[in-house]
Amino acid sequence: MNEQEIWKNVLGDIELQISKPNFLTWFKNSKLLEINKKEGSVIIGLPNNFAKEWVKNRYHKIILTSIRNIDETIKHIDYAVISTQAKEKVGEIKNNLTDVQSTLLDIKINNKTNLNPKYTLKNFVVGSSNELAFAAVQAVIKNVGKKYNPLFIYGGVGLGKTHLLHATGNEIMSLYQNKINVLYVSSEKFVNDVVWALKNKRMEDIKNKYRNVDVLIVDDIQFIGGKTATEQEFFYTFNTLYENNKQIIISSDRPPGVLPTLEERLRSRFEGGMTVDITYPDYEMRLAILKAKVQNQGVIIENSILEQIALKVQRNIRELEGVLNKVIFYEQYKNQKITSKKLNEIINEVINSSPKITASDIINTVADFFEITPAEIINKSRKQGVVEPRQIVMYLMRDLLKMSFPQIGEKLGKRDHTTVIHAYEKISQQLVQDHDVGQKILVIKERLFK
Ligand code: ADP
Ligand code: MG
């Protein structure tokens, strides 16, 4: 038997022992490069360094056993990167990775205000769906604390609430040249701060932090409800600021009247200010947003393509952006105009991806990837090798399903939400710093969306 034949046999053997997705991911592009009979060694080639390390760490034993079934003189395996065909593949992974990470990398969040400078009023496209909200924030900017207080903005996922909140904060900062203290927090960050302060007996710090600002912006308030201590602290913070004519701006996925878990007194506070909604953008506006984004990025995409995207992607602006980014990536990477078949594929991928995936899909896919059982991820096992998969599951549930931290904790064996926050932050950080984690998540996401 020559190298090729031996490897074919070995692969047939391995295929029976591991899951199909794992087999395809790790062995589809593998090769037996060399057999050295004299030394009893072989060299196995993998398409990139990540695959090489992974296969070496995970599958060495089964590979060796399979090879020795065919030729028992083999005692040693070396692993190498196949350089020729590797180039394209590595480039692809790198580009994809940039895609995954760009959101994390290109942001330089102001660590005093938590404001993200990438969101401005200038790059916020105004149209019929958000002109009311836009007018309201302009009034707030001109009369900080005096006109609409609190300003309550609500609307569905991906319609621009977070963008508008940051943009408002940024505008206030630049207009008043930092003489006004602005603080942006997600309600989860607020919950987390309060939980931490209670545990460490540092409530004073929290009070100082939140009650000494001129403008407090709280994003996604729907996550604050139902936790008595935090809700109470928020209520007091709110009152203190309000009584001192400080500005409060709040966003939510639904109007204050129907926030299910919110205490009545807080609800009526919210309703006492100005409430505006952001609704779904119409075709004209969707097209305007696409054109603005293309212009901002300095790329050229044909109008007919933008029109098709605007026509078909209707649910929200995040998806609109998602499709556009993929199209830009595709055209730049392939260096050719996108076909309408490919465009439809991309659109379907983006439109159908998010709602179809469930929490169980994530648990199962991650478990399969790491070759552990779903139960091991959910249970309290501290076995080596389950901690990282579990943290990745938590990260993906947050990232892909937008589940709240308590919901994720609940799904994963009733873990505390602070554990989930820790996991989420850890993985987010590693995504920027640690190449391997990015690659793992990339492979997992690919499988999830297939
Ligand atoms: P939400 O907080 O309502 O879920 P985001 O503010 O995160 O939505 O918006 C999702 C994406 O869409 C962001 O990248 C944001 O910049 C973009 N976006 C939303 N509305 C607009 C708009 N009016 N003009 C330009 N970009 C927008
Ligand atoms: Mg948001």
GROMACS .gro file of C-alpha atoms and ligand atoms in nm:
model
  478
    1MET     CA    1   0.000   0.000   0.000
    2ASN     CA    2   0.120   0.351  -0.075
    3GLU     CA    3   0.068   0.653   0.150
    4GLN     CA    4  -0.262   0.741  -0.010
    5GLU     CA    5  -0.408   0.398   0.030
    6ILE     CA    6  -0.294   0.363   0.386
    7TRP     CA    7  -0.442   0.700   0.475
    8LYS     CA    8  -0.770   0.610   0.309
    9ASN     CA    9  -0.791   0.303   0.528
   10VAL     CA   10  -0.702   0.495   0.839
   11LEU     CA   11  -0.963   0.759   0.762
   12GLY     CA   12  -1.227   0.493   0.707
   13ASP     CA   13  -1.145   0.366   1.052
   14ILE     CA   14  -1.150   0.708   1.219
   15GLU     CA   15  -1.475   0.801   1.050
   16LEU     CA   16  -1.646   0.527   1.245
   17GLN     CA   17  -1.519   0.658   1.575
   18ILE     CA   18  -1.597   1.029   1.572
   19SER     CA   19  -1.895   1.241   1.471
   20LYS     CA   20  -1.941   1.335   1.107
   21PRO     CA   21  -1.897   1.710   1.154
   22ASN     CA   22  -1.576   1.652   1.347
   23PHE     CA   23  -1.452   1.412   1.087
   24LEU     CA   24  -1.521   1.658   0.807
   25THR     CA   25  -1.370   1.951   0.989
   26TRP     CA   26  -1.047   1.787   1.090
   27PHE     CA   27  -0.979   1.512   0.841
   28LYS     CA   28  -1.130   1.616   0.512
   29ASN     CA   29  -0.815   1.800   0.410
   30SER     CA   30  -0.564   1.579   0.585
   31LYS     CA   31  -0.293   1.379   0.413
   32LEU     CA   32  -0.037   1.118   0.493
   33LEU     CA   33   0.270   1.298   0.367
   34GLU     CA   34   0.543   1.051   0.434
   35ILE     CA   35   0.620   0.711   0.575
   36ASN     CA   36   0.963   0.642   0.709
   37LYS     CA   37   0.976   0.266   0.743
   38LYS     CA   38   1.327   0.267   0.885
   39GLU     CA   39   1.237   0.494   1.172
   40GLY     CA   40   0.885   0.364   1.208
   41SER     CA   41   0.741   0.712   1.172
   42VAL     CA   42   0.489   0.894   0.958
   43ILE     CA   43   0.412   1.258   0.888
   44ILE     CA   44   0.052   1.369   0.871
   45GLY     CA   45  -0.030   1.696   0.700
   46LEU     CA   46  -0.311   1.926   0.807
   47PRO     CA   47  -0.426   2.240   0.628
   48ASN     CA   48  -0.336   2.491   0.897
   49ASN     CA   49  -0.172   2.528   1.231
   50PHE     CA   50  -0.494   2.530   1.425
   51ALA     CA   51  -0.606   2.200   1.272
   52LYS     CA   52  -0.261   2.056   1.329
   53GLU     CA   53  -0.261   2.133   1.699
   54TRP     CA   54  -0.619   2.021   1.743
   55VAL     CA   55  -0.573   1.688   1.567
   56LYS     CA   56  -0.248   1.624   1.750
   57ASN     CA   57  -0.406   1.693   2.090
   58ARG     CA   58  -0.737   1.523   2.034
   59TYR     CA   59  -0.697   1.243   1.787
   60HIS     CA   60  -0.340   1.126   1.819
   61LYS     CA   61  -0.439   0.808   1.996
   62ILE     CA   62  -0.699   0.692   1.748
   63ILE     CA   63  -0.478   0.781   1.454
   64LEU     CA   64  -0.188   0.585   1.594
   65THR     CA   65  -0.405   0.285   1.673
   66SER     CA   66  -0.556   0.287   1.324
   67ILE     CA   67  -0.222   0.316   1.154
   68ARG     CA   68  -0.074   0.040   1.364
   69ASN     CA   69  -0.363  -0.183   1.266
   70ILE     CA   70  -0.232  -0.156   0.913
   71ASP     CA   71   0.140  -0.136   0.983
   72GLU     CA   72   0.247  -0.223   1.330
   73THR     CA   73   0.603  -0.107   1.280
   74ILE     CA   74   0.483   0.255   1.301
   75LYS     CA   75   0.555   0.399   1.640
   76HIS     CA   76   0.573   0.767   1.591
   77ILE     CA   77   0.362   1.037   1.426
   78ASP     CA   78   0.469   1.387   1.330
   79TYR     CA   79   0.220   1.651   1.233
   80ALA     CA   80   0.287   1.921   0.976
   81VAL     CA   81   0.108   2.200   0.801
   82ILE     CA   82   0.054   2.144   0.429
   83SER     CA   83   0.172   2.471   0.294
   84THR     CA   84   0.060   2.470  -0.070
   85GLN     CA   85  -0.312   2.438  -0.043
   86ALA     CA   86  -0.300   2.581   0.306
   87LYS     CA   87  -0.265   2.938   0.188
   88GLU     CA   88  -0.616   2.990   0.068
   89LYS     CA   89  -0.771   2.813   0.362
   90VAL     CA   90  -0.574   3.008   0.617
   91GLY     CA   91  -0.660   3.330   0.442
   92GLU     CA   92  -1.021   3.236   0.457
   93ILE     CA   93  -1.011   3.158   0.824
   94LYS     CA   94  -0.823   3.479   0.894
   95ASN     CA   95  -1.074   3.686   0.704
   96ASN     CA   96  -1.366   3.519   0.870
   97LEU     CA   97  -1.202   3.570   1.200
   98THR     CA   98  -1.159   3.937   1.131
   99ASP     CA   99  -1.525   3.939   1.055
  100VAL     CA  100  -1.607   3.781   1.389
  101GLN     CA  101  -1.370   3.999   1.579
  102SER     CA  102  -1.411   4.331   1.406
  103THR     CA  103  -1.695   4.429   1.632
  104LEU     CA  104  -1.469   4.368   1.927
  105LEU     CA  105  -1.154   4.511   1.783
  106ASP     CA  106  -1.252   4.835   1.621
  107ILE     CA  107  -1.418   4.978   1.924
  108LYS     CA  108  -1.240   5.206   2.157
  109ILE     CA  109  -1.493   5.246   2.430
  110ASN     CA  110  -1.440   5.544   2.655
  111ASN     CA  111  -1.377   5.385   2.992
  112LYS     CA  112  -1.520   5.670   3.190
  113THR     CA  113  -1.849   5.707   3.005
  114ASN     CA  114  -1.867   5.359   2.844
  115LEU     CA  115  -1.963   5.537   2.526
  116ASN     CA  116  -1.869   5.382   2.197
  117PRO     CA  117  -1.745   5.652   1.958
  118LYS     CA  118  -1.841   5.451   1.651
  119TYR     CA  119  -2.207   5.537   1.708
  120THR     CA  120  -2.276   5.898   1.616
  121LEU     CA  121  -2.578   6.103   1.525
  122LYS     CA  122  -2.412   6.171   1.195
  123ASN     CA  123  -2.406   5.809   1.093
  124PHE     CA  124  -2.756   5.745   1.225
  125VAL     CA  125  -2.991   5.751   0.929
  126VAL     CA  126  -3.320   5.922   1.007
  127GLY     CA  127  -3.643   5.810   0.847
  128SER     CA  128  -4.007   5.757   0.923
  129SER     CA  129  -3.938   5.471   1.165
  130ASN     CA  130  -3.718   5.666   1.399
  131GLU     CA  131  -3.777   6.037   1.339
  132LEU     CA  132  -3.974   6.074   1.660
  133ALA     CA  133  -3.701   5.916   1.866
  134PHE     CA  134  -3.445   6.126   1.685
  135ALA     CA  135  -3.636   6.447   1.755
  136ALA     CA  136  -3.668   6.349   2.119
  137VAL     CA  137  -3.296   6.298   2.169
  138GLN     CA  138  -3.225   6.627   1.997
  139ALA     CA  139  -3.453   6.801   2.241
  140VAL     CA  140  -3.276   6.625   2.527
  141ILE     CA  141  -2.937   6.726   2.393
  142LYS     CA  142  -3.041   7.090   2.383
  143ASN     CA  143  -3.207   7.086   2.727
  144VAL     CA  144  -3.023   6.823   2.926
  145GLY     CA  145  -3.233   6.723   3.226
  146LYS     CA  146  -3.495   6.984   3.164
  147LYS     CA  147  -3.716   6.878   2.882
  148TYR     CA  148  -3.796   6.511   2.851
  149ASN     CA  149  -3.706   6.330   3.167
  150PRO     CA  150  -3.679   6.041   3.165
  151LEU     CA  151  -3.665   5.978   2.795
  152PHE     CA  152  -3.783   5.625   2.732
  153ILE     CA  153  -3.707   5.476   2.390
  154TYR     CA  154  -3.845   5.137   2.298
  155GLY     CA  155  -3.843   4.913   1.993
  156GLY     CA  156  -3.759   4.565   1.865
  157VAL     CA  157  -3.420   4.402   1.830
  158GLY     CA  158  -3.173   4.558   1.589
  159LEU     CA  159  -3.369   4.873   1.518
  160GLY     CA  160  -3.108   5.119   1.645
  161LYS     CA  161  -3.177   5.181   2.014
  162THR     CA  162  -2.823   5.118   2.131
  163HIS     CA  163  -2.686   5.321   1.843
  164LEU     CA  164  -2.907   5.617   1.927
  165LEU     CA  165  -2.823   5.602   2.298
  166HIS     CA  166  -2.448   5.607   2.239
  167ALA     CA  167  -2.484   5.876   1.975
  168THR     CA  168  -2.681   6.093   2.214
  169GLY     CA  169  -2.420   6.050   2.486
  170ASN     CA  170  -2.139   6.125   2.243
  171GLU     CA  171  -2.315   6.434   2.117
  172ILE     CA  172  -2.370   6.566   2.469
  173MET     CA  173  -2.005   6.505   2.552
  174SER     CA  174  -1.880   6.696   2.253
  175LEU     CA  175  -2.137   6.975   2.266
  176TYR     CA  176  -2.073   7.055   2.631
  177GLN     CA  177  -1.704   6.979   2.603
  178ASN     CA  178  -1.698   6.724   2.880
  179LYS     CA  179  -1.851   6.959   3.136
  180ILE     CA  180  -2.139   6.718   3.167
  181ASN     CA  181  -2.078   6.372   3.307
  182VAL     CA  182  -2.236   6.104   3.097
  183LEU     CA  183  -2.254   5.739   3.194
  184TYR     CA  184  -2.382   5.463   2.966
  185VAL     CA  185  -2.462   5.119   3.108
  186SER     CA  186  -2.645   4.815   2.993
  187SER     CA  187  -2.895   4.713   3.257
  188GLU     CA  188  -2.698   4.393   3.297
  189LYS     CA  189  -2.390   4.589   3.385
  190PHE     CA  190  -2.593   4.774   3.642
  191VAL     CA  191  -2.726   4.448   3.788
  192ASN     CA  192  -2.377   4.309   3.793
  193ASP     CA  193  -2.239   4.615   3.972
  194VAL     CA  194  -2.506   4.601   4.238
  195VAL     CA  195  -2.463   4.227   4.292
  196TRP     CA  196  -2.090   4.273   4.324
  197ALA     CA  197  -2.131   4.566   4.565
  198LEU     CA  198  -2.371   4.376   4.786
  199LYS     CA  199  -2.137   4.081   4.802
  200ASN     CA  200  -1.832   4.293   4.877
  201LYS     CA  201  -2.008   4.543   5.101
  202ARG     CA  202  -1.924   4.830   4.867
  203MET     CA  203  -2.265   4.983   4.809
  204GLU     CA  204  -2.123   5.329   4.868
  205ASP     CA  205  -1.903   5.295   4.561
  206ILE     CA  206  -2.201   5.209   4.350
  207LYS     CA  207  -2.406   5.493   4.487
  208ASN     CA  208  -2.124   5.733   4.408
  209LYS     CA  209  -2.076   5.595   4.065
  210TYR     CA  210  -2.438   5.616   3.957
  211ARG     CA  211  -2.574   5.904   4.154
  212ASN     CA  212  -2.305   6.154   4.064
  213VAL     CA  213  -2.360   6.173   3.693
  214ASP     CA  214  -2.547   6.435   3.494
  215VAL     CA  215  -2.673   6.199   3.231
  216LEU     CA  216  -2.743   5.833   3.301
  217ILE     CA  217  -2.816   5.615   3.001
  218VAL     CA  218  -2.948   5.266   3.068
  219ASP     CA  219  -2.979   5.027   2.777
  220ASP     CA  220  -3.220   4.732   2.767
  221ILE     CA  221  -3.397   4.803   3.094
  222GLN     CA  222  -3.614   4.495   3.042
  223PHE     CA  223  -3.332   4.290   3.194
  224ILE     CA  224  -3.338   4.475   3.523
  225GLY     CA  225  -3.675   4.362   3.647
  226GLY     CA  226  -3.742   4.086   3.892
  227LYS     CA  227  -3.430   4.122   4.103
  228THR     CA  228  -3.547   4.301   4.411
  229ALA     CA  229  -3.221   4.442   4.539
  230THR     CA  230  -3.111   4.577   4.205
  231GLU     CA  231  -3.449   4.710   4.115
  232GLN     CA  232  -3.460   4.891   4.444
  233GLU     CA  233  -3.116   5.036   4.396
  234PHE     CA  234  -3.212   5.146   4.051
  235PHE     CA  235  -3.525   5.308   4.186
  236TYR     CA  236  -3.325   5.511   4.439
  237THR     CA  237  -3.066   5.605   4.180
  238PHE     CA  238  -3.342   5.711   3.950
  239ASN     CA  239  -3.507   5.928   4.216
  240THR     CA  240  -3.186   6.092   4.325
  241LEU     CA  241  -3.097   6.186   3.970
  242TYR     CA  242  -3.447   6.291   3.884
  243GLU     CA  243  -3.485   6.516   4.183
  244ASN     CA  244  -3.159   6.685   4.097
  245ASN     CA  245  -3.268   6.751   3.740
  246LYS     CA  246  -3.022   6.506   3.598
  247GLN     CA  247  -3.108   6.348   3.267
  248ILE     CA  248  -3.209   5.984   3.245
  249ILE     CA  249  -3.238   5.804   2.913
  250ILE     CA  250  -3.365   5.450   2.899
  251SER     CA  251  -3.416   5.193   2.626
  252SER     CA  252  -3.628   4.883   2.630
  253ASP     CA  253  -3.763   4.624   2.390
  254ARG     CA  254  -4.121   4.716   2.489
  255PRO     CA  255  -4.311   5.011   2.632
  256PRO     CA  256  -4.300   5.069   3.009
  257GLY     CA  257  -4.663   4.968   3.053
  258VAL     CA  258  -4.597   4.610   2.953
  259LEU     CA  259  -4.261   4.544   3.113
  260PRO     CA  260  -4.369   4.231   3.296
  261THR     CA  261  -4.147   4.216   3.598
  262LEU     CA  262  -4.108   4.582   3.672
  263GLU     CA  263  -4.229   4.725   4.000
  264GLU     CA  264  -4.525   4.952   3.969
  265ARG     CA  265  -4.353   5.255   4.116
  266LEU     CA  266  -4.072   5.234   3.864
  267ARG     CA  267  -4.313   5.182   3.581
  268SER     CA  268  -4.506   5.494   3.667
  269ARG     CA  269  -4.180   5.689   3.689
  270PHE     CA  270  -4.094   5.584   3.337
  271GLU     CA  271  -4.436   5.677   3.212
  272GLY     CA  272  -4.403   6.020   3.367
  273GLY     CA  273  -4.145   6.130   3.114
  274MET     CA  274  -4.139   6.107   2.740
  275THR     CA  275  -4.190   5.775   2.567
  276VAL     CA  276  -4.104   5.725   2.200
  277ASP     CA  277  -4.076   5.417   1.987
  278ILE     CA  278  -3.861   5.308   1.697
  279THR     CA  279  -4.049   5.100   1.445
  280TYR     CA  280  -3.956   4.898   1.137
  281PRO     CA  281  -3.784   5.086   0.857
  282ASP     CA  282  -3.961   5.092   0.522
  283TYR     CA  283  -3.796   5.012   0.191
  284GLU     CA  284  -3.677   5.368   0.123
  285MET     CA  285  -3.516   5.390   0.459
  286ARG     CA  286  -3.355   5.049   0.435
  287LEU     CA  287  -3.202   5.152   0.105
  288ALA     CA  288  -3.086   5.483   0.251
  289ILE     CA  289  -2.918   5.298   0.537
  290LEU     CA  290  -2.737   5.063   0.299
  291LYS     CA  291  -2.618   5.352   0.087
  292ALA     CA  292  -2.492   5.539   0.390
  293LYS     CA  293  -2.304   5.235   0.518
  294VAL     CA  294  -2.143   5.169   0.182
  295GLN     CA  295  -2.034   5.529   0.162
  296ASN     CA  296  -1.897   5.530   0.514
  297GLN     CA  297  -1.686   5.226   0.440
  298GLY     CA  298  -1.559   5.372   0.117
  299VAL     CA  299  -1.652   5.067  -0.088
  300ILE     CA  300  -1.849   5.043  -0.408
  301ILE     CA  301  -2.143   4.808  -0.434
  302GLU     CA  302  -2.379   4.826  -0.729
  303ASN     CA  303  -2.712   4.994  -0.668
  304SER     CA  304  -2.907   4.698  -0.799
  305ILE     CA  305  -2.747   4.483  -0.530
  306LEU     CA  306  -2.834   4.730  -0.257
  307GLU     CA  307  -3.189   4.746  -0.387
  308GLN     CA  308  -3.223   4.371  -0.373
  309ILE     CA  309  -3.096   4.363  -0.018
  310ALA     CA  310  -3.330   4.642   0.089
  311LEU     CA  311  -3.618   4.459  -0.072
  312LYS     CA  312  -3.557   4.125   0.091
  313VAL     CA  313  -3.415   4.203   0.430
  314GLN     CA  314  -3.698   4.362   0.620
  315ARG     CA  315  -3.681   4.253   0.977
  316ASN     CA  316  -3.422   4.487   1.119
  317ILE     CA  317  -3.118   4.698   1.058
  318ARG     CA  318  -2.878   4.457   1.219
  319GLU     CA  319  -2.965   4.196   0.957
  320LEU     CA  320  -2.941   4.456   0.686
  321GLU     CA  321  -2.589   4.533   0.802
  322GLY     CA  322  -2.508   4.165   0.836
  323VAL     CA  323  -2.598   4.094   0.474
  324LEU     CA  324  -2.416   4.402   0.349
  325ASN     CA  325  -2.098   4.312   0.537
  326LYS     CA  326  -2.104   3.963   0.393
  327VAL     CA  327  -2.152   4.098   0.043
  328ILE     CA  328  -1.863   4.341   0.086
  329PHE     CA  329  -1.648   4.065   0.229
  330TYR     CA  330  -1.739   3.836  -0.058
  331GLU     CA  331  -1.666   4.088  -0.332
  332GLN     CA  332  -1.336   4.189  -0.179
  333TYR     CA  333  -1.225   3.839  -0.101
  334LYS     CA  334  -1.323   3.691  -0.435
  335ASN     CA  335  -1.243   4.009  -0.616
  336GLN     CA  336  -1.547   3.968  -0.835
  337LYS     CA  337  -1.905   4.090  -0.854
  338ILE     CA  338  -2.148   3.889  -0.653
  339THR     CA  339  -2.396   3.673  -0.843
  340SER     CA  340  -2.763   3.690  -0.760
  341LYS     CA  341  -2.754   3.324  -0.661
  342LYS     CA  342  -2.481   3.395  -0.407
  343LEU     CA  343  -2.663   3.704  -0.285
  344ASN     CA  344  -2.975   3.500  -0.219
  345GLU     CA  345  -2.770   3.245  -0.032
  346ILE     CA  346  -2.624   3.513   0.189
  347ILE     CA  347  -2.962   3.669   0.253
  348ASN     CA  348  -3.113   3.334   0.345
  349GLU     CA  349  -2.822   3.257   0.570
  350VAL     CA  350  -2.865   3.582   0.761
  351ILE     CA  351  -3.242   3.588   0.766
  352ASN     CA  352  -3.292   3.227   0.860
  353SER     CA  353  -2.999   3.185   1.087
  354SER     CA  354  -3.088   3.349   1.412
  355PRO     CA  355  -3.439   3.231   1.487
  356LYS     CA  356  -3.380   2.872   1.389
  357ILE     CA  357  -3.104   2.803   1.635
  358THR     CA  358  -3.206   2.702   1.984
  359ALA     CA  359  -3.022   2.684   2.313
  360SER     CA  360  -3.014   2.305   2.281
  361ASP     CA  361  -2.859   2.333   1.936
  362ILE     CA  362  -2.579   2.534   2.087
  363ILE     CA  363  -2.524   2.289   2.372
  364ASN     CA  364  -2.529   1.990   2.137
  365THR     CA  365  -2.301   2.143   1.877
  366VAL     CA  366  -2.045   2.261   2.129
  367ALA     CA  367  -2.056   1.926   2.310
  368ASP     CA  368  -2.002   1.743   1.983
  369PHE     CA  369  -1.718   1.973   1.886
  370PHE     CA  370  -1.534   1.906   2.211
  371GLU     CA  371  -1.643   1.543   2.218
  372ILE     CA  372  -1.810   1.559   2.553
  373THR     CA  373  -2.174   1.497   2.636
  374PRO     CA  374  -2.439   1.770   2.663
  375ALA     CA  375  -2.498   1.655   3.021
  376GLU     CA  376  -2.138   1.730   3.110
  377ILE     CA  377  -2.189   2.088   2.995
  378ILE     CA  378  -2.511   2.133   3.191
  379ASN     CA  379  -2.411   1.949   3.508
  380LYS     CA  380  -2.185   2.084   3.776
  381SER     CA  381  -1.895   1.872   3.660
  382ARG     CA  382  -1.561   2.040   3.705
  383LYS     CA  383  -1.386   1.779   3.502
  384GLN     CA  384  -1.096   1.912   3.308
  385GLY     CA  385  -1.200   1.996   2.956
  386VAL     CA  386  -1.560   2.093   3.027
  387VAL     CA  387  -1.502   2.442   3.159
  388GLU     CA  388  -1.408   2.599   2.828
  389PRO     CA  389  -1.691   2.432   2.631
  390ARG     CA  390  -1.937   2.547   2.895
  391GLN     CA  391  -1.810   2.902   2.877
  392ILE     CA  392  -1.832   2.896   2.499
  393VAL     CA  393  -2.192   2.774   2.525
  394MET     CA  394  -2.271   3.066   2.754
  395TYR     CA  395  -2.100   3.308   2.520
  396LEU     CA  396  -2.287   3.178   2.216
  397MET     CA  397  -2.625   3.182   2.388
  398ARG     CA  398  -2.568   3.544   2.464
  399ASP     CA  399  -2.412   3.632   2.132
  400LEU     CA  400  -2.646   3.444   1.899
  401LEU     CA  401  -2.970   3.416   2.091
  402LYS     CA  402  -2.946   3.739   2.292
  403MET     CA  403  -3.059   3.550   2.598
  404SER     CA  404  -3.028   3.733   2.929
  405PHE     CA  405  -2.757   3.620   3.170
  406PRO     CA  406  -3.009   3.482   3.424
  407GLN     CA  407  -3.184   3.289   3.145
  408ILE     CA  408  -2.857   3.134   3.039
  409GLY     CA  409  -2.772   3.042   3.398
  410GLU     CA  410  -3.112   2.881   3.430
  411LYS     CA  411  -3.060   2.671   3.115
  412LEU     CA  412  -2.722   2.553   3.231
  413GLY     CA  413  -2.807   2.374   3.551
  414LYS     CA  414  -2.936   2.679   3.739
  415ARG     CA  415  -2.606   2.855   3.756
  416ASP     CA  416  -2.582   3.202   3.900
  417HIS     CA  417  -2.597   3.480   3.643
  418THR     CA  418  -2.268   3.626   3.767
  419THR     CA  419  -2.098   3.303   3.656
  420VAL     CA  420  -2.247   3.355   3.313
  421ILE     CA  421  -2.135   3.717   3.298
  422HIS     CA  422  -1.785   3.608   3.392
  423ALA     CA  423  -1.784   3.344   3.118
  424TYR     CA  424  -1.917   3.587   2.861
  425GLU     CA  425  -1.658   3.848   2.942
  426LYS     CA  426  -1.379   3.595   2.946
  427ILE     CA  427  -1.460   3.452   2.606
  428SER     CA  428  -1.516   3.799   2.458
  429GLN     CA  429  -1.173   3.898   2.576
  430GLN     CA  430  -1.010   3.580   2.452
  431LEU     CA  431  -1.169   3.634   2.113
  432VAL     CA  432  -0.950   3.938   2.078
  433GLN     CA  433  -0.637   3.799   2.236
  434ASP     CA  434  -0.634   3.429   2.173
  435HIS     CA  435  -0.638   3.313   1.815
  436ASP     CA  436  -0.746   2.960   1.901
  437VAL     CA  437  -1.069   3.051   2.072
  438GLY     CA  438  -1.171   3.254   1.770
  439GLN     CA  439  -1.110   2.957   1.543
  440LYS     CA  440  -1.302   2.719   1.763
  441ILE     CA  441  -1.598   2.954   1.775
  442LEU     CA  442  -1.577   3.001   1.402
  443VAL     CA  443  -1.600   2.628   1.338
  444ILE     CA  444  -1.882   2.590   1.588
  445LYS     CA  445  -2.078   2.876   1.433
  446GLU     CA  446  -2.031   2.731   1.088
  447ARG     CA  447  -2.179   2.403   1.205
  448LEU     CA  448  -2.465   2.574   1.383
  449PHE     CA  449  -2.568   2.762   1.073
  450LYS     CA  450  -2.538   2.473   0.837
  451ADP     P1  451  -3.088   4.767   1.906
  451ADP     O1  452  -3.009   4.824   2.020
  451ADP     O2  453  -3.219   4.835   1.887
  451ADP     O3  454  -3.104   4.619   1.911
  451ADP     P2  455  -2.864   4.855   1.750
  451ADP     O4  456  -2.855   4.996   1.793
  451ADP     O5  457  -2.765   4.762   1.808
  451ADP     O6  458  -3.010   4.797   1.770
  451ADP     O7  459  -2.856   4.854   1.590
  451ADP     C1  460  -2.816   4.741   1.516
  451ADP     C2  461  -2.720   4.784   1.407
  451ADP     O8  462  -2.788   4.863   1.313
  451ADP     C3  463  -2.606   4.869   1.460
  451ADP     O9  464  -2.488   4.833   1.396
  451ADP     C4  465  -2.646   5.009   1.425
  451ADP    O10  466  -2.533   5.091   1.401
  451ADP     C5  467  -2.728   4.991   1.299
  451ADP     N1  468  -2.833   5.090   1.290
  451ADP     C6  469  -2.950   5.088   1.354
  451ADP     N2  470  -3.025   5.194   1.321
  451ADP     C7  471  -2.952   5.266   1.235
  451ADP     C8  472  -2.976   5.388   1.163
  451ADP     N3  473  -3.090   5.456   1.176
  451ADP     N4  474  -2.879   5.434   1.083
  451ADP     C9  475  -2.765   5.366   1.069
  451ADP     N5  476  -2.736   5.250   1.132
  451ADP    C10  477  -2.828   5.200   1.215
  452MG      MG  478  -2.929   4.727   2.185
   0.00000   0.00000   0.00000
